[in-house]
Coordinates of C-alpha atoms and ligand atoms in Angstrom, one line a residue:
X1 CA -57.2 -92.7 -81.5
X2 CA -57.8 -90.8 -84.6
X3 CA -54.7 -89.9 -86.7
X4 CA -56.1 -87.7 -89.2
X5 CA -59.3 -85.5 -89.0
X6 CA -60.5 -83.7 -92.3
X7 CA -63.2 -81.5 -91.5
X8 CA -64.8 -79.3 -94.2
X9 CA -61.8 -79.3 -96.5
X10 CA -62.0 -77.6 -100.3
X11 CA -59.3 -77.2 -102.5
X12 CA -59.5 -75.5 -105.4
X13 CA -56.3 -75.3 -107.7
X14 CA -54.6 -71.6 -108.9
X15 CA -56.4 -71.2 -112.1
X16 CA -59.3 -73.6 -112.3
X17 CA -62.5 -73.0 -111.9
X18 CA -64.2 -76.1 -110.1
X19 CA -63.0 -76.8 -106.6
X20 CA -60.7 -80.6 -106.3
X21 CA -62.1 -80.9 -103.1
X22 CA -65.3 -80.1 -101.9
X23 CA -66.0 -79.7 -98.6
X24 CA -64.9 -83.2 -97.3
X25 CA -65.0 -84.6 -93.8
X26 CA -64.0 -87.8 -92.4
X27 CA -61.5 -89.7 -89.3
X28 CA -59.1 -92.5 -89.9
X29 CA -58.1 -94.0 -86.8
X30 CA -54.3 -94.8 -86.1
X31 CA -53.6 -98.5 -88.2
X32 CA -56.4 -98.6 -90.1
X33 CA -55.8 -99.6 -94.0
X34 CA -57.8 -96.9 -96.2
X35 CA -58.4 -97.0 -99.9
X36 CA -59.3 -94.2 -102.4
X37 CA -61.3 -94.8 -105.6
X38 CA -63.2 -92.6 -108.0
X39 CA -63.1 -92.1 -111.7
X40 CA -60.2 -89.7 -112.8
X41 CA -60.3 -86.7 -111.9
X42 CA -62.3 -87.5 -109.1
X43 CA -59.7 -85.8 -106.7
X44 CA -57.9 -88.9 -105.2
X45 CA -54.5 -86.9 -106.0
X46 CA -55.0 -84.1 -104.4
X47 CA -56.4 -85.6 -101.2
X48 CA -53.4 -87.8 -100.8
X49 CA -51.6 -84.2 -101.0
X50 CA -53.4 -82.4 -98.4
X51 CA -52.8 -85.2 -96.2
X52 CA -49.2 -84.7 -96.3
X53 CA -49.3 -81.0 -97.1
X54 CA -48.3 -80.2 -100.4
X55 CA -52.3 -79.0 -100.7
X56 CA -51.6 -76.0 -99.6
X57 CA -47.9 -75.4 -99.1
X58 CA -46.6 -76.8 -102.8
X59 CA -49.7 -76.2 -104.9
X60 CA -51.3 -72.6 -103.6
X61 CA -55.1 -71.9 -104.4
X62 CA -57.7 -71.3 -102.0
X63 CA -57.8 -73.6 -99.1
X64 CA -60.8 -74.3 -96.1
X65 CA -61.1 -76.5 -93.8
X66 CA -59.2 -78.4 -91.2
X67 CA -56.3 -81.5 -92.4
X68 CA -55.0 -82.8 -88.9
X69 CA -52.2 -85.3 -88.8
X70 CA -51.1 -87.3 -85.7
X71 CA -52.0 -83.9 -84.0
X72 CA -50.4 -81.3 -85.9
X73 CA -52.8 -79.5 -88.2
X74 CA -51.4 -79.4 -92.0
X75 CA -51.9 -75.5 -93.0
X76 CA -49.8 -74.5 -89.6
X77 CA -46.8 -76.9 -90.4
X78 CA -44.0 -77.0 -92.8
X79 CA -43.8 -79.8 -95.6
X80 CA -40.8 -80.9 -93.3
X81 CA -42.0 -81.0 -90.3
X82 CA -45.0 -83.2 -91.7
X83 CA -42.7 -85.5 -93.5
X84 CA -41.9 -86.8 -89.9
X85 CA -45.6 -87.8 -89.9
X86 CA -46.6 -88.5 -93.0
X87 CA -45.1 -89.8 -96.0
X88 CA -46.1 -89.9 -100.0
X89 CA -45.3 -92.0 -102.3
X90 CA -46.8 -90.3 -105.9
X91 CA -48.4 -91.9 -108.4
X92 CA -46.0 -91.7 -110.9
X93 CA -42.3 -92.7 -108.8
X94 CA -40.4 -90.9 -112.0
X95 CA -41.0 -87.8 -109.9
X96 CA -40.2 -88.9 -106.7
X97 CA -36.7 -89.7 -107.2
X98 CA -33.9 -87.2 -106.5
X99 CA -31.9 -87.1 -109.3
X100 CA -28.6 -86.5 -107.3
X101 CA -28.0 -90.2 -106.5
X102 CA -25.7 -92.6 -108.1
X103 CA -27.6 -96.1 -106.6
X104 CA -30.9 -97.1 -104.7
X105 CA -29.1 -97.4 -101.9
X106 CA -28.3 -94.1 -101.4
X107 CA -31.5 -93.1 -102.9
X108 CA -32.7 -94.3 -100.0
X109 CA -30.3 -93.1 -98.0
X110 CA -31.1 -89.7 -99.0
X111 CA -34.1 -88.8 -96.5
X112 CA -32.5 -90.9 -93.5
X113 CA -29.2 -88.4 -94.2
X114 CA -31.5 -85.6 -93.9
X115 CA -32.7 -86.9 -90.8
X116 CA -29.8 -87.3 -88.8
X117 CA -29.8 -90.9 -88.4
X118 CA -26.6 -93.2 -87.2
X119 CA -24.8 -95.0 -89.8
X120 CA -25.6 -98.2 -88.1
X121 CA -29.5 -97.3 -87.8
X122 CA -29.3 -96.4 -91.9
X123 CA -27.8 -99.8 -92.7
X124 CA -30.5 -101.3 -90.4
X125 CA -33.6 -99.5 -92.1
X126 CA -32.0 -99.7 -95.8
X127 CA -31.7 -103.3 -95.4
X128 CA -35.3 -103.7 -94.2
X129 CA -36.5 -102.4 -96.6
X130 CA -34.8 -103.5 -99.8
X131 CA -35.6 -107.0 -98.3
X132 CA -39.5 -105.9 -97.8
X133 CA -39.8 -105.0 -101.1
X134 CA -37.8 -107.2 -102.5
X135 CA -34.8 -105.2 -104.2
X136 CA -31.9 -105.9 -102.4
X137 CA -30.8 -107.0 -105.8
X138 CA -30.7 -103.4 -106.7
X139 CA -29.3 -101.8 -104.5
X140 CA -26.3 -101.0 -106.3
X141 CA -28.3 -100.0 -110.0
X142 CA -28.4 -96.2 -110.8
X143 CA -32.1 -95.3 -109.9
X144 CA -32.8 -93.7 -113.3
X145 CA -31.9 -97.2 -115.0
X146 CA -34.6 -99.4 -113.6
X147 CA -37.9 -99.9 -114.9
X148 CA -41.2 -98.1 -113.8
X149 CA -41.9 -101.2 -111.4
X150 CA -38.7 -101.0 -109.7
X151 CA -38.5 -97.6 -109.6
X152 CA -42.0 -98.0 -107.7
X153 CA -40.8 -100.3 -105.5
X154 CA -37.4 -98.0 -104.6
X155 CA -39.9 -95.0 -104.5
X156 CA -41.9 -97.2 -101.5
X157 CA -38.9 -98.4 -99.9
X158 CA -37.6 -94.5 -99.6
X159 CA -40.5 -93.7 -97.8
X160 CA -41.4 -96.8 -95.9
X161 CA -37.2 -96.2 -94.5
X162 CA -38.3 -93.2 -92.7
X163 CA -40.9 -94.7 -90.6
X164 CA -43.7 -92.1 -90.5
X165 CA -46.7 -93.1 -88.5
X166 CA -49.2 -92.2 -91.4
X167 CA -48.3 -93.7 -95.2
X168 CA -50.1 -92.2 -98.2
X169 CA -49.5 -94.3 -101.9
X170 CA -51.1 -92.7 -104.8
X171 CA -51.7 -96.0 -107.1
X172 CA -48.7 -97.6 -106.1
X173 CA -48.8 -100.3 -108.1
X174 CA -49.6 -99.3 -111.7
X175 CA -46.6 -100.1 -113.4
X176 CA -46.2 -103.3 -111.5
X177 CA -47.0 -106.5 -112.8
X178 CA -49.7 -108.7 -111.0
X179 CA -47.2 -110.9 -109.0
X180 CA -45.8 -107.0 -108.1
X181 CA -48.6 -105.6 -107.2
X182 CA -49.6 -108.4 -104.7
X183 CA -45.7 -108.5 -103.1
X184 CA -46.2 -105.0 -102.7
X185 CA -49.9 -104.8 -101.3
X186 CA -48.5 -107.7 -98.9
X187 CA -45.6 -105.3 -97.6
X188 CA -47.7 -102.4 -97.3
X189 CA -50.1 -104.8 -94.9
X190 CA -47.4 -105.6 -92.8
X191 CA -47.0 -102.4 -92.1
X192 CA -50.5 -101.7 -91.6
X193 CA -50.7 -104.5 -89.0
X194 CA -47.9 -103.2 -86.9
X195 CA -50.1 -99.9 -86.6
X196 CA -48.9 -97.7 -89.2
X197 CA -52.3 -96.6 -90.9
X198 CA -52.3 -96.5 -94.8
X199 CA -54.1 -94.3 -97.3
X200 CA -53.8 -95.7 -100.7
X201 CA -55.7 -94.7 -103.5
X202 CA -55.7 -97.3 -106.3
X203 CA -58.1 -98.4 -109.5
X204 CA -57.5 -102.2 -109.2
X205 CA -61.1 -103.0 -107.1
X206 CA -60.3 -106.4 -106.1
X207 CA -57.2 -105.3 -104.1
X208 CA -58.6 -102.7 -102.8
X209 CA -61.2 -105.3 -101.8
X210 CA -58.9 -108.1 -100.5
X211 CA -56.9 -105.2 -98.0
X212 CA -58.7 -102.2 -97.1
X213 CA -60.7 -102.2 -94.1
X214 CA -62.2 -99.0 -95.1
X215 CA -63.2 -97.2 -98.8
X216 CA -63.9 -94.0 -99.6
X217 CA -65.7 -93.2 -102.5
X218 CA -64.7 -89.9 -104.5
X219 CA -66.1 -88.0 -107.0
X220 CA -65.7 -84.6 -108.4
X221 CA -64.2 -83.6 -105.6
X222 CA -67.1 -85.1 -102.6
X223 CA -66.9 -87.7 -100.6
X224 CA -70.0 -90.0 -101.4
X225 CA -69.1 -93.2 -99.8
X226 CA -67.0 -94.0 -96.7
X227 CA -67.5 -97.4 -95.6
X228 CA -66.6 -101.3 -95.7
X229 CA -65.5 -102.8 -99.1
X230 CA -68.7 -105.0 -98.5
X231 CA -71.2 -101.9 -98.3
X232 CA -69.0 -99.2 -100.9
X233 CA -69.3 -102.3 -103.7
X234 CA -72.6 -103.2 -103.1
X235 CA -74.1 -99.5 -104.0
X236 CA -76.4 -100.2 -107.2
X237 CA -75.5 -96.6 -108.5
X238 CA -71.5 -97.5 -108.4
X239 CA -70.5 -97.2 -112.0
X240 CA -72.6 -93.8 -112.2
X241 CA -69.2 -92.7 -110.4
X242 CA -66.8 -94.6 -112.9
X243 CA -66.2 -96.9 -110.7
X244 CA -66.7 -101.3 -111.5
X245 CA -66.5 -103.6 -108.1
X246 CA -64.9 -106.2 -107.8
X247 CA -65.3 -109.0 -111.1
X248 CA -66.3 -111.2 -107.9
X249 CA -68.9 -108.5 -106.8
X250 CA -70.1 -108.1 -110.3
X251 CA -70.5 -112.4 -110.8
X252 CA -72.3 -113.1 -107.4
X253 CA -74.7 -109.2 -108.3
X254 CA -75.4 -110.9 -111.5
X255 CA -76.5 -114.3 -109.6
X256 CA -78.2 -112.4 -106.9
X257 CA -76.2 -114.3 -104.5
X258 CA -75.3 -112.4 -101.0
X259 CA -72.7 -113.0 -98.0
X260 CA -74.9 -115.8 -95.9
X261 CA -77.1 -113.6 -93.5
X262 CA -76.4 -109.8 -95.0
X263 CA -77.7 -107.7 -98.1
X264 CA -74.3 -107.3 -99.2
X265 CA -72.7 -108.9 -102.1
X266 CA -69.0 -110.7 -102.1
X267 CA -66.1 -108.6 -102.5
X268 CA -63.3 -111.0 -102.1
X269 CA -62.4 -114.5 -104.1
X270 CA -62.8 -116.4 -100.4
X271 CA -66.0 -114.5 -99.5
X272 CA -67.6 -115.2 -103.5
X273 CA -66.6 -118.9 -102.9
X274 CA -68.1 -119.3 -99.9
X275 CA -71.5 -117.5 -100.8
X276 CA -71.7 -119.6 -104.3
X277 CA -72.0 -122.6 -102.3
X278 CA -67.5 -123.6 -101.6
X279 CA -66.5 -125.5 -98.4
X280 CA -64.4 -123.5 -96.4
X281 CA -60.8 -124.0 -97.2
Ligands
ATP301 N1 -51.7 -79.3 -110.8 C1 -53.0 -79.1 -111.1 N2 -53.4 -77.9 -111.5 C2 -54.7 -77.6 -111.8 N3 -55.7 -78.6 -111.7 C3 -55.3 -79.8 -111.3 C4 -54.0 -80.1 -110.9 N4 -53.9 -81.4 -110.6 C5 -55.2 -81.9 -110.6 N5 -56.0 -80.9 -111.1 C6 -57.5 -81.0 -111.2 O1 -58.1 -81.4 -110.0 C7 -59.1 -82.4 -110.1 C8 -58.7 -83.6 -109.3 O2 -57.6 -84.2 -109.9 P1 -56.8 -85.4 -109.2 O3 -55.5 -85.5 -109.9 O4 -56.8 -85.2 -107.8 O5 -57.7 -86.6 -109.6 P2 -57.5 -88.2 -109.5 O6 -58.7 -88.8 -108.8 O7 -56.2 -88.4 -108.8 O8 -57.4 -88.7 -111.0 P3 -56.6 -89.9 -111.6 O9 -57.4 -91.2 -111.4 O10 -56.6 -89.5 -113.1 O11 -55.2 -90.0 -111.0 C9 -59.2 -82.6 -111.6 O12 -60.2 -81.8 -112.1 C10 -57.9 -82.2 -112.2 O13 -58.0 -81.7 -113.5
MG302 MG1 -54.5 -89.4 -109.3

């Protein structure tokens, strides 16, 4: 089943003269792990808001086109009543958190309050998710004293807490640390693989690589590219759209060596072992 259908979307912020999005259409099916990449500016931000409806309800401008989420079509729906479907977590997590909270717990708390949940079904889902993304540590620590990694990772646990079917994480990780980045990539998997489908727009290639089962290449605002990491990286005219695959793409490109039996070059570490000649491990 499809979760979200875009179909002939264009965005065009109050004020600016160049549309953000222009005239995009594409289907993600319900579980399927999605990345975003482009140069900056391309428009990644502003899709991840019209999935969950901040394009058009926050940030006005002229809208077309069709967003549907899990059925309900964006532009006919509160912010609220898509919060139940869809959840953000935005690229930078300082402005994500609500400034009325004392400790991540109840930061957490905060949107399962709103929601009307049981005490005991709170504890339950705050625990899971301090554990998942490992900051049960923190729990206690005022949310404006941790550092832009933890913040990230309360900012993901906030909206991973409220169980939406659809998650959208606008470069999650940039102010985590390798080890971070890959704890946090590995949570947002698990997810994935229990059917909650992910959009996650991200410059770091080689994750985007190693987890998404689908990319979609952005710029200025159109969609040039929506396909397998192997076929998206292999494009000869990539960097024309500020955009470098994978350092394992770019090694087996420069030795002209391809996965066994395709035109299409490694994306992966396993997959550019394997085609340089490795045993399988
Ligand atoms: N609040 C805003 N008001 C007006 N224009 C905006 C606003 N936010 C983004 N834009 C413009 O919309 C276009 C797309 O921006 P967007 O932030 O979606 O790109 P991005 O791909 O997320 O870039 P980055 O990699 O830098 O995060 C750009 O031309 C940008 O200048
Ligand atoms: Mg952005």
């Amino acid at each position: 089943m499809n979760k979200i259908i875009v179909e002939n979307l264009k965005y065009k912020y109050p004020l600016s003269a160049t549309l953000a999005l222009d005239t995009l259409s594409f289907e993600v099916a319900e579980g399927e792990f999605i990345g975003i990449i482009g140069a900056n500016s391309a428009g990644k931000s502003t899709l991840c808001q019209s999935i969950v409806g901040l394009v058009p309800h926050f940030y006005k401008g002229a809208y077309g086109g069709k967003v549907s989420v899990d059925g309900l079509e964006v532009k006919n729906h509160s912010i609220d009543e898509l919060s139940l479907k869809a959840g953000i977590v935005f690229q930078n997590p300082f402005t994500q958190v609500t400034g009325s909270k004392l400790t991540v717990y109840e930061e957490i708390a905060f949107g399962l309050e709103n929601i009307g949940l049981s005490r005991v079904e709170m504890k339950e889902r705050i625990d899971y998710v301090l554990d998942l993304l490992n900051i049960a540590q923190l729990k206690d620590r005022n949310p404006f004293e941790l550092s832009g990694g933890q913040m990230q990772r309360m900012a993901i646990a906030s909206i991973i807490a409220m169980k939406p079917g659809v998650i959208v994480l606008d470069e999650p990780t940039s102010q985590l640390d390798p080890e971070g980045s890959e704890e946090v990539f590995q949570a947002i998997q698990d997810l994935s693989k229990q059917g909650v489908t992910v959009i996650l727009s991200e410059h770091k290639m080689e994750k985007i690589a190693q987890y998404c089962n689908r990319v979609m290449l952005l710029n200025c605002g159109k969609l040039i590219d929506f396909d397998t990491p192997e076929k998206v990286f292999s494009r000869e005219d990539l960097e024309d759209y500020g955009v470098r695959a994978p350092v394992y793409t770019r090694v087996c490109k420069a030795l002209n060596t391809k996965i066994a039996g395709t035109d299409l070059y490694p994306v992966t570490l396993d997959q550019a072992y394997m085609a340089l000649g490795g045993k399988s491990r």
